[in-house]
Short mmCIF file of C-alpha atoms in Angstrom, two decimals:
data_model
loop_
_atom_site.label_atom_id
_atom_site.label_comp_id
_atom_site.label_asym_id
_atom_site.label_seq_id
_atom_site.Cartn_x
_atom_site.Cartn_y
_atom_site.Cartn_z
CA MET A 723 -19.74 4.34 1.01
CA ILE A 724 -21.89 3.59 -2.02
CA GLU A 725 -25.16 2.06 -0.92
CA SER A 726 -28.10 0.59 -2.77
CA THR A 727 -31.47 2.30 -2.59
CA LYS A 728 -35.06 1.22 -3.03
CA VAL A 729 -36.70 1.50 -6.41
CA PRO A 730 -36.52 5.24 -7.16
CA GLU A 731 -39.60 7.26 -7.77
CA ALA A 732 -40.06 9.22 -11.00
CA GLY A 733 -37.54 12.04 -11.24
CA SER A 734 -35.24 10.60 -8.55
CA ARG A 735 -32.75 8.79 -10.79
CA PHE A 736 -30.03 11.43 -10.58
CA PRO A 737 -28.60 10.48 -7.14
CA GLY A 738 -28.14 6.87 -8.28
CA ILE A 739 -26.51 7.91 -11.55
CA ALA A 740 -24.27 10.39 -9.72
CA SER A 741 -23.10 7.65 -7.36
CA ILE A 742 -22.22 5.40 -10.28
CA VAL A 743 -20.32 8.20 -12.04
CA VAL A 744 -18.36 9.02 -8.87
CA PHE A 745 -17.54 5.35 -8.37
CA LEU A 746 -16.32 4.99 -11.96
CA ILE A 747 -14.13 8.08 -11.56
CA ILE A 748 -12.60 6.59 -8.41
CA LEU A 749 -12.05 3.28 -10.22
CA ALA A 750 -10.39 5.06 -13.16
CA ILE A 751 -8.06 6.97 -10.83
CA GLY A 752 -7.16 3.73 -9.06
CA ALA A 753 -6.47 2.03 -12.40
CA TRP A 754 -4.25 4.92 -13.49
CA PHE A 755 -2.18 4.83 -10.30
CA ARG A 756 -1.76 1.07 -10.59
CA PHE A 757 -1.08 0.62 -14.29
CA HIS A 758 0.38 3.89 -15.60
CA ASP A 759 4.10 3.43 -16.28
CA ILE A 760 4.01 0.21 -14.26
CA GLY A 761 7.64 -0.62 -15.05
CA ILE A 762 9.15 2.68 -13.92
CA LYS A 763 9.96 1.43 -10.44
CA PRO A 764 12.84 -1.09 -10.33
CA LEU A 765 11.98 -4.47 -8.88
CA HIS A 766 12.38 -4.80 -5.13
CA HIS A 767 14.68 -7.54 -3.76
CA ASP A 768 11.78 -9.89 -2.94
CA GLU A 769 9.98 -9.06 -6.18
CA GLY A 770 13.12 -10.14 -8.01
CA VAL A 771 13.14 -13.46 -6.14
CA ASN A 772 9.50 -14.03 -7.07
CA SER A 773 10.32 -13.30 -10.70
CA TYR A 774 12.99 -16.02 -10.59
CA PHE A 775 10.45 -18.66 -9.55
CA LEU A 776 8.00 -17.37 -12.15
CA LEU A 777 10.58 -17.58 -14.95
CA ASN A 778 11.35 -21.17 -13.96
CA LEU A 779 7.65 -21.97 -14.14
CA ALA A 780 7.13 -20.19 -17.46
CA ARG A 781 10.24 -21.54 -19.19
CA PHE A 782 10.58 -25.04 -17.74
CA GLY A 783 7.21 -25.77 -16.10
CA GLU A 784 8.96 -26.18 -12.75
CA TYR A 785 7.48 -25.01 -9.47
CA LYS A 786 7.33 -26.68 -6.07
CA TYR A 787 5.76 -25.03 -3.06
CA ASP A 788 8.27 -24.39 -0.28
CA PRO A 789 6.74 -23.65 3.16
CA THR A 790 9.81 -21.62 4.17
CA ASN A 791 9.77 -19.47 1.05
CA TYR A 792 7.78 -16.24 0.68
CA HIS A 793 4.15 -17.08 -0.17
CA GLY A 794 1.75 -19.52 -1.78
CA PRO A 795 1.52 -20.63 -5.40
CA MET A 796 -1.50 -18.67 -6.63
CA LEU A 797 0.46 -15.58 -7.69
CA TYR A 798 2.86 -17.66 -9.77
CA TYR A 799 0.11 -19.47 -11.66
CA PHE A 800 -1.86 -16.27 -12.24
CA ALA A 801 1.30 -14.48 -13.40
CA LEU A 802 2.04 -17.42 -15.70
CA ILE A 803 -1.13 -16.56 -17.62
CA SER A 804 -0.19 -12.89 -18.01
CA MET A 805 3.37 -13.82 -18.98
CA LYS A 806 2.13 -16.16 -21.70
CA LEU A 807 -0.05 -13.35 -23.06
CA MET A 808 2.28 -10.37 -22.59
CA GLY A 809 5.73 -11.91 -22.64
CA GLU A 810 8.45 -11.58 -20.01
CA THR A 811 7.70 -7.97 -19.12
CA GLU A 812 7.22 -5.91 -15.97
CA LEU A 813 3.56 -5.52 -16.92
CA ALA A 814 3.09 -9.30 -16.99
CA LEU A 815 4.95 -9.68 -13.70
CA ARG A 816 3.02 -6.96 -11.89
CA PHE A 817 -0.34 -7.26 -13.63
CA TRP A 818 -2.20 -9.35 -11.05
CA PRO A 819 -1.02 -7.52 -7.90
CA ALA A 820 -1.91 -4.25 -9.65
CA LEU A 821 -5.31 -5.55 -10.77
CA PHE A 822 -6.31 -6.91 -7.38
CA GLY A 823 -5.02 -3.75 -5.74
CA MET A 824 -7.27 -1.73 -8.03
CA LEU A 825 -10.23 -4.04 -7.36
CA THR A 826 -10.06 -3.31 -3.63
CA ILE A 827 -11.99 -0.20 -4.64
CA LEU A 828 -14.99 -2.52 -5.05
CA LEU A 829 -15.05 -2.71 -1.26
CA LEU A 830 -16.63 0.74 -1.45
CA VAL A 831 -19.79 -0.96 -2.69
CA GLU A 832 -21.86 -2.21 0.19
CA GLU A 833 -22.95 -5.84 0.08
CA SER A 834 -26.60 -4.88 -0.36
CA ALA A 835 -25.79 -2.89 -3.50
CA VAL A 836 -24.78 -5.94 -5.47
CA SER A 837 -26.25 -8.96 -3.78
CA ALA A 838 -29.41 -8.16 -1.86
CA ASP A 839 -31.77 -8.99 -4.72
CA ALA A 840 -29.77 -12.06 -5.70
CA MET A 841 -29.71 -13.36 -2.14
CA ARG A 842 -33.47 -12.93 -1.88
CA PHE A 843 -33.96 -15.56 -4.58
CA HIS A 844 -30.91 -17.71 -3.89
CA ARG A 845 -30.70 -18.43 -0.18
CA PRO A 846 -27.61 -20.50 0.71
CA THR A 847 -28.42 -24.16 1.33
CA LEU A 848 -26.46 -27.15 2.55
CA ASP A 849 -25.90 -28.14 -1.09
CA HIS A 850 -24.37 -24.75 -1.82
CA LEU A 851 -22.11 -25.05 1.22
CA LEU A 852 -21.00 -28.54 0.20
CA SER A 853 -20.33 -27.46 -3.40
CA ALA A 854 -18.33 -24.44 -2.26
CA SER A 855 -16.29 -26.61 0.13
CA ILE A 856 -15.47 -29.12 -2.61
CA LEU A 857 -14.42 -26.29 -4.94
CA ILE A 858 -12.16 -24.75 -2.28
CA VAL A 859 -10.48 -28.09 -1.56
CA PHE A 860 -9.97 -28.72 -5.28
CA ILE A 861 -8.36 -25.30 -5.83
CA TYR A 862 -6.16 -25.80 -2.77
CA ILE A 863 -4.93 -29.23 -3.93
CA PHE A 864 -4.54 -28.06 -7.54
CA LEU A 865 -2.28 -25.16 -6.59
CA TYR A 866 -0.26 -26.59 -3.70
CA SER A 867 0.38 -29.87 -5.50
CA SER A 868 1.79 -27.91 -8.46
CA THR A 869 -1.07 -29.09 -10.69
CA PHE A 870 -1.03 -32.61 -9.19
CA LYS A 871 2.74 -33.10 -9.68
CA ASN A 872 4.03 -32.45 -6.13
CA TRP A 873 1.79 -33.95 -3.44
CA GLN A 874 4.24 -33.00 -0.71
CA GLY A 875 3.15 -29.40 -1.26
CA VAL A 876 -0.35 -30.22 0.01
CA ILE A 877 1.17 -31.23 3.36
CA ASP A 878 3.75 -28.44 3.36
CA PHE A 879 0.97 -25.86 3.47
CA PHE A 880 0.31 -26.81 7.11
CA ARG A 881 4.03 -26.74 7.89
CA SER A 882 4.15 -23.16 6.64
CA ILE A 883 1.75 -22.01 9.37
CA TRP A 884 4.06 -23.24 12.10
CA HIS A 885 7.17 -21.99 10.30
CA TRP A 886 5.99 -18.40 9.93
CA ALA A 887 4.19 -18.25 13.29
CA SER A 888 7.43 -19.23 15.06
CA GLN A 889 9.88 -17.57 12.65
CA ARG A 890 12.89 -16.34 14.60
CA GLY A 891 15.77 -17.30 12.33
CA ASN A 892 16.46 -13.91 10.76
CA ARG A 893 16.99 -11.48 13.61
CA ASP A 894 16.63 -8.52 11.24
CA HIS A 895 12.92 -9.31 10.91
CA VAL A 896 12.15 -10.10 14.56
CA HIS A 897 10.44 -7.14 16.22
CA PRO A 898 8.49 -6.51 19.44
CA PHE A 899 4.71 -6.74 19.70
CA TYR A 900 4.21 -2.96 19.31
CA TYR A 901 6.31 -2.65 16.12
CA TYR A 902 3.34 -2.22 13.76
CA LEU A 903 1.64 0.18 16.15
CA GLY A 904 4.82 2.27 16.13
CA MET A 905 4.77 2.32 12.32
CA LEU A 906 1.13 3.41 12.32
CA ILE A 907 1.75 6.19 14.82
CA LYS A 908 4.76 7.44 12.89
CA LEU A 909 3.48 7.23 9.32
CA GLU A 910 -0.30 6.76 9.42
CA LEU A 911 -1.54 8.70 12.45
CA PRO A 912 -4.63 10.27 10.76
CA LEU A 913 -5.59 6.84 9.41
CA LEU A 914 -5.07 5.27 12.83
CA LEU A 915 -7.24 7.88 14.57
CA GLY A 916 -9.94 7.57 11.91
CA THR A 917 -9.89 3.79 12.29
CA ALA A 918 -10.30 4.03 16.05
CA LEU A 919 -13.23 6.44 15.65
CA GLY A 920 -14.81 4.26 12.97
CA GLY A 921 -14.47 1.18 15.17
CA LEU A 922 -16.14 2.98 18.07
CA ILE A 923 -19.07 4.09 15.89
CA ILE A 924 -19.46 0.55 14.53
CA LEU A 925 -19.68 -0.89 18.04
CA ILE A 926 -22.55 1.49 18.75
CA ARG A 927 -24.59 1.20 15.56
CA GLY A 928 -22.65 -0.75 12.92
CA THR A 929 -24.25 -3.03 10.33
CA ARG A 930 -23.16 -6.62 9.70
CA PHE A 931 -20.75 -5.59 6.94
CA TRP A 932 -19.06 -2.98 9.10
CA LEU A 933 -18.84 -5.29 12.10
CA PHE A 934 -17.05 -7.74 9.82
CA THR A 935 -14.72 -4.97 8.58
CA ALA A 936 -13.88 -3.94 12.15
CA ALA A 937 -13.15 -7.55 13.10
CA TRP A 938 -11.05 -7.91 9.95
CA THR A 939 -9.03 -4.80 10.82
CA PHE A 940 -8.31 -5.36 14.49
CA GLY A 941 -8.04 -9.14 14.10
CA THR A 942 -5.31 -8.95 11.45
CA LEU A 943 -3.47 -6.19 13.33
CA MET A 944 -3.45 -8.32 16.48
CA ALA A 945 -2.47 -11.52 14.64
CA TYR A 946 0.46 -9.92 12.83
CA SER A 947 1.59 -8.18 16.02
CA LEU A 948 1.69 -11.47 17.93
CA ILE A 949 3.93 -13.16 15.34
CA PRO A 950 7.60 -12.37 16.16
CA TYR A 951 8.57 -12.23 12.48
CA LYS A 952 7.51 -8.80 11.22
CA THR A 953 8.12 -6.99 7.95
CA PRO A 954 6.59 -3.59 7.15
CA TRP A 955 5.10 -4.61 3.80
CA LEU A 956 2.80 -7.03 5.65
CA MET A 957 0.99 -3.96 6.97
CA ILE A 958 -1.02 -3.84 3.74
CA ASN A 959 -3.14 -6.65 5.23
CA PHE A 960 -4.63 -4.28 7.79
CA LEU A 961 -4.08 -0.92 6.07
CA ILE A 962 -6.80 -1.73 3.52
CA PRO A 963 -9.57 -2.37 6.07
CA MET A 964 -8.26 0.56 8.13
CA ALA A 965 -8.88 2.82 5.14
CA LEU A 966 -12.45 1.50 4.95
CA LEU A 967 -13.08 2.18 8.65
CA CYS A 968 -11.62 5.67 8.31
CA GLY A 969 -13.93 6.33 5.35
CA TYR A 970 -16.87 5.01 7.35
CA ALA A 971 -16.05 7.41 10.19
CA ALA A 972 -15.89 10.33 7.73
CA GLU A 973 -19.27 9.37 6.28
CA GLN A 974 -20.90 9.07 9.70
CA ILE A 975 -19.59 12.48 10.73
CA PHE A 976 -21.06 13.95 7.55
CA ARG A 977 -24.44 12.33 8.23
CA SER A 978 -24.48 13.53 11.84
CA LEU A 979 -24.08 17.20 10.89
CA GLN A 980 -27.47 18.92 10.82
CA ARG A 981 -26.68 22.21 9.14
CA ALA A 982 -25.93 22.35 5.41
CA ALA A 983 -23.09 24.81 6.03
CA MET A 984 -21.36 22.36 8.38
CA LYS A 985 -21.81 19.55 5.87
CA GLY A 986 -20.23 21.76 3.22
CA ILE A 987 -17.26 22.59 5.44
CA TRP A 988 -16.70 18.92 6.27
CA ALA A 989 -16.96 17.96 2.58
CA PHE A 990 -14.45 20.70 1.72
CA ILE A 991 -12.02 19.37 4.36
CA LEU A 992 -12.34 15.84 3.01
CA LEU A 993 -11.86 17.02 -0.58
CA GLY A 994 -8.72 18.91 0.43
CA TRP A 995 -7.37 15.82 2.17
CA ILE A 996 -8.10 13.67 -0.88
CA ILE A 997 -6.28 16.11 -3.17
CA PHE A 998 -3.33 16.27 -0.77
CA SER A 999 -3.16 12.46 -0.62
CA GLY A 1000 -3.34 12.27 -4.41
CA VAL A 1001 -0.42 14.67 -4.81
CA ILE A 1002 1.66 12.68 -2.32
CA SER A 1003 0.75 9.41 -4.04
CA HIS A 1004 1.75 10.78 -7.43
CA ARG A 1005 5.05 11.99 -6.07
CA LEU A 1006 5.79 8.63 -4.43
CA ASN A 1007 4.74 6.52 -7.41
CA PHE A 1008 6.33 8.44 -10.26
CA ARG A 1009 9.09 10.68 -8.90
CA GLU A 1010 10.46 9.53 -5.55
CA TYR A 1011 9.78 5.80 -5.91
CA ASP A 1012 13.36 4.86 -4.92
CA ASP A 1013 13.87 7.45 -2.18
CA ASN A 1014 14.93 5.32 0.80
CA ARG A 1015 15.27 8.15 3.30
CA ASN A 1016 13.22 7.57 6.43
CA PRO A 1017 10.75 10.47 6.81
CA GLY A 1018 10.32 12.15 10.16
CA GLY A 1019 6.70 11.26 10.75
CA TYR A 1020 4.56 12.14 13.76
CA PHE A 1021 6.03 12.45 17.30
CA THR A 1022 9.57 12.06 15.98
CA GLU A 1023 11.31 13.36 19.11
CA PHE A 1024 9.29 11.00 21.33
CA GLY A 1025 10.01 8.00 19.09
CA GLU A 1026 13.72 8.70 18.85
CA LYS A 1027 13.98 9.31 22.59
CA TYR A 1028 12.57 5.88 23.44
CA LYS A 1029 14.33 4.14 20.51
CA PHE A 1030 11.21 2.92 18.71
CA LYS A 1031 12.60 1.03 15.73
CA PRO A 1032 10.36 2.68 13.09
CA TYR A 1033 11.87 6.02 14.15
CA VAL A 1034 15.55 5.15 14.51
CA ASP A 1035 15.92 3.07 11.32
CA GLN A 1036 18.05 4.77 8.71
CA GLN A 1037 15.88 3.59 5.81
CA TYR A 1038 12.24 4.04 4.86
CA GLY A 1039 10.21 1.69 7.01
CA TYR A 1040 7.71 0.31 4.53
CA VAL A 1041 10.25 -1.35 2.23
CA TYR A 1042 13.49 -1.45 4.27
CA ALA A 1043 15.41 -0.66 1.08
CA GLN A 1044 13.97 -0.07 -2.37
CA THR A 1045 16.12 -0.88 -5.39
CA ASP A 1046 17.69 2.31 -6.74
CA ARG A 1047 16.98 3.41 -10.31
CA ASP A 1048 20.74 3.50 -10.78
CA LEU A 1049 20.66 -0.30 -11.14
CA LEU A 1050 18.97 0.17 -14.51
CA GLU A 1051 21.96 2.25 -15.61
CA LEU A 1052 24.19 -0.71 -14.77
CA VAL A 1053 22.00 -2.94 -16.93
CA LYS A 1054 22.32 -0.44 -19.79
CA ALA A 1055 26.10 -0.31 -19.39
CA LEU A 1056 26.26 -4.10 -19.45
CA LYS A 1057 24.14 -4.25 -22.59
CA SER A 1058 26.38 -1.68 -24.25
CA GLU A 1059 29.40 -3.92 -23.58
CA THR A 1060 27.75 -7.13 -24.80
CA GLU A 1061 26.66 -5.42 -28.01
CA LYS A 1062 30.32 -4.78 -28.80
CA LEU A 1063 31.08 -8.50 -28.64
CA PRO A 1064 30.26 -11.11 -31.29
CA THR A 1065 28.70 -13.32 -28.61
CA GLY A 1066 25.99 -10.72 -27.84
CA ASP A 1067 23.39 -12.08 -25.43
CA GLU A 1068 25.40 -15.30 -25.14
CA THR A 1069 28.34 -13.45 -23.60
CA GLY A 1070 29.46 -14.98 -20.30
CA ILE A 1071 28.69 -12.79 -17.28
CA TYR A 1072 30.01 -13.56 -13.81
CA ILE A 1073 28.15 -12.15 -10.78
CA ALA A 1074 30.66 -11.92 -7.93
CA SER A 1075 28.66 -9.63 -5.65
CA PRO A 1076 26.85 -11.46 -2.81
CA ASP A 1077 24.07 -8.86 -3.15
CA TYR A 1078 22.55 -9.00 -6.60
CA TRP A 1079 18.75 -9.35 -6.46
CA PRO A 1080 16.80 -8.38 -8.58
CA LEU A 1081 19.50 -8.72 -11.27
CA PRO A 1082 18.30 -12.20 -12.38
CA TRP A 1083 15.17 -10.55 -13.78
CA TYR A 1084 17.04 -7.80 -15.61
CA LEU A 1085 19.58 -10.27 -17.02
CA ARG A 1086 16.94 -12.80 -18.07
CA SER A 1087 17.73 -12.39 -21.77
CA TYR A 1088 21.36 -13.44 -21.30
CA GLY A 1089 22.03 -17.13 -21.71
CA LYS A 1090 25.29 -17.51 -19.79
CA VAL A 1091 25.08 -15.75 -16.43
CA ALA A 1092 26.81 -17.30 -13.40
CA PHE A 1093 25.33 -16.04 -10.12
CA SER A 1094 28.20 -17.10 -7.86
CA GLY A 1095 27.91 -14.40 -5.23
CA SER A 1096 31.64 -14.53 -4.51
CA LEU A 1097 35.05 -14.30 -6.16
CA ASN A 1098 35.99 -17.86 -5.15
CA VAL A 1099 39.54 -16.77 -4.42
CA ILE A 1100 42.05 -19.41 -3.36
CA PRO A 1101 44.65 -17.96 -0.93
CA GLY A 1102 47.91 -17.29 -2.70
CA GLN A 1103 46.36 -17.47 -6.16
CA SER A 1104 44.97 -14.81 -8.46
CA ILE A 1105 41.33 -14.57 -9.48
CA SER A 1106 40.47 -17.15 -12.12
CA ILE A 1107 37.24 -16.20 -13.88
CA GLN A 1108 36.72 -17.12 -17.51
CA GLN A 1109 33.71 -14.93 -18.29
CA PRO A 1110 34.60 -11.70 -20.13
CA LEU A 1111 32.31 -9.53 -17.98
CA MET A 1112 31.93 -9.41 -14.21
CA ILE A 1113 29.64 -7.55 -11.80
CA ALA A 1114 31.17 -7.20 -8.36
CA ASN A 1115 30.54 -5.40 -5.10
CA LEU A 1116 32.48 -2.21 -4.45
CA ASN A 1117 34.03 -3.91 -1.40
CA GLN A 1118 35.56 -6.51 -3.73
CA GLN A 1119 37.31 -3.92 -5.91
CA PRO A 1120 40.69 -3.90 -4.09
CA LEU A 1121 41.06 -7.63 -4.68
CA ILE A 1122 40.08 -7.32 -8.34
CA ASP A 1123 42.38 -4.31 -8.87
CA GLY A 1124 45.25 -6.46 -7.62
CA THR A 1125 44.60 -8.98 -10.37
CA PRO A 1126 45.90 -8.09 -13.84
CA GLY A 1127 43.60 -8.39 -16.80
CA TRP A 1128 40.43 -6.69 -15.49
CA ASN A 1129 39.33 -3.17 -16.39
CA LEU A 1130 36.70 -1.15 -14.54
CA ILE A 1131 33.84 0.04 -16.77
CA GLN A 1132 32.53 3.58 -15.99
CA ARG A 1133 31.73 3.92 -12.27
CA SER A 1134 29.97 2.29 -9.34
CA PHE A 1135 26.20 1.80 -9.52
CA THR A 1136 23.85 1.89 -6.51
CA LEU A 1137 21.80 -1.28 -6.03
CA ARG A 1138 20.23 -0.09 -2.78
CA PRO A 1139 21.49 1.93 0.20
CA GLY A 1140 24.86 0.59 1.28
CA VAL A 1141 25.32 -1.69 -1.74
CA GLU A 1142 27.40 -0.42 -4.67
CA LEU A 1143 28.01 -2.57 -7.75
CA ILE A 1144 30.82 -2.24 -10.28
CA LEU A 1145 31.22 -3.63 -13.80
CA PHE A 1146 34.51 -5.11 -14.98
CA LYS A 1147 35.63 -6.29 -18.41
CA ARG A 1148 38.36 -8.88 -18.85
CA GLU A 1149 41.25 -8.13 -21.19
CA ASP A 1150 41.38 -11.05 -23.59
CA GLN A 1151 42.90 -10.86 -27.04
CA SER A 1152 40.91 -13.89 -28.10
CA ILE A 1153 37.67 -11.93 -27.80
CA ASN A 1154 37.16 -9.92 -30.94
CA ILE A 1155 35.38 -6.62 -30.66
CA LYS A 1156 32.71 -5.94 -33.30
CA GLU A 1157 33.77 -3.45 -35.92
#
């Protein structure tokens, strides 16, 4: 934890400068992990859906808040800015989540380090509270009304609370109360133990900031556990404050050690753990980013014996199923075929597979894509699709093979575990291949 100090005496500036340097190094590492090769990881299913709404907003100025659909409007309007500046790129799409993720590092700076002097001269007053309230209401109305064009969105915000608190429609996402605790035990046991220790220390001698952090951690964990609808990526809402509490516990242990040798040993242990975590993070972010295998975790035999869902799932718990990098090979194969045709990016493409997200993002440059999600076969009749190219599911191949006029291109491509896509080209003498 980086804390402010009193005005240093002559010759005592080094500790403050050292703290700033360490903080900047941490910030630089965080920025590198967030922004380096930001497009290497294929878009996740839900990320692809978000990109669809963003493209509609950027291209046609259309966005209406839907209380049953994903999240609020702020991300779309922020991403609209980056997309206008950077174009329709993965960097523009992911810029704001990456930036705010990096800025969580600022939570290392204790409140007193940045605001104590300012607060001394600017005590909050009723006028400040009123001004802040008016600003919050304005921002809320501005965003949820789609910049004052959809007033129903202002009301729908309150409907969303009930919808997601009582969400039971999709049984795949309904889990028992202890689901998140099972995930933490399996995948984040050291963090969980450090959080518990940090919380205990805070109850004994915690400052206002750390009491708030403890309440933030355990409050969000309890709230998300009570809601029947659970998805593993929502864990980020309490993993961040958990990391802070774990760091607080490590700091307090260091301060409690009296002998310099013991402090050195503890610092060496922490440094080793940081290096180990960095290596794992690098491997996950840049090498194994689409590895969907569910790791063993802690207490695997116990979890499997009692059928805890985080242990018996076939896929990696945090994301359910990450898009495979092989999808990008399908996109390349499709581009290779369209480049052979005089129609180029205006070539008709028919999407027959019911599973296709995030393909709308990767096919955004094509002007004539039909996302049907089925073959629309009439019993007793052959497939009638006019587009020269078709992406289908591997399960649909027998039906397509039984229809003359379609040729398989290359091989099957993995979208995500259990979903294989195939590319077909229609035989049509009226379509002239480029010389």
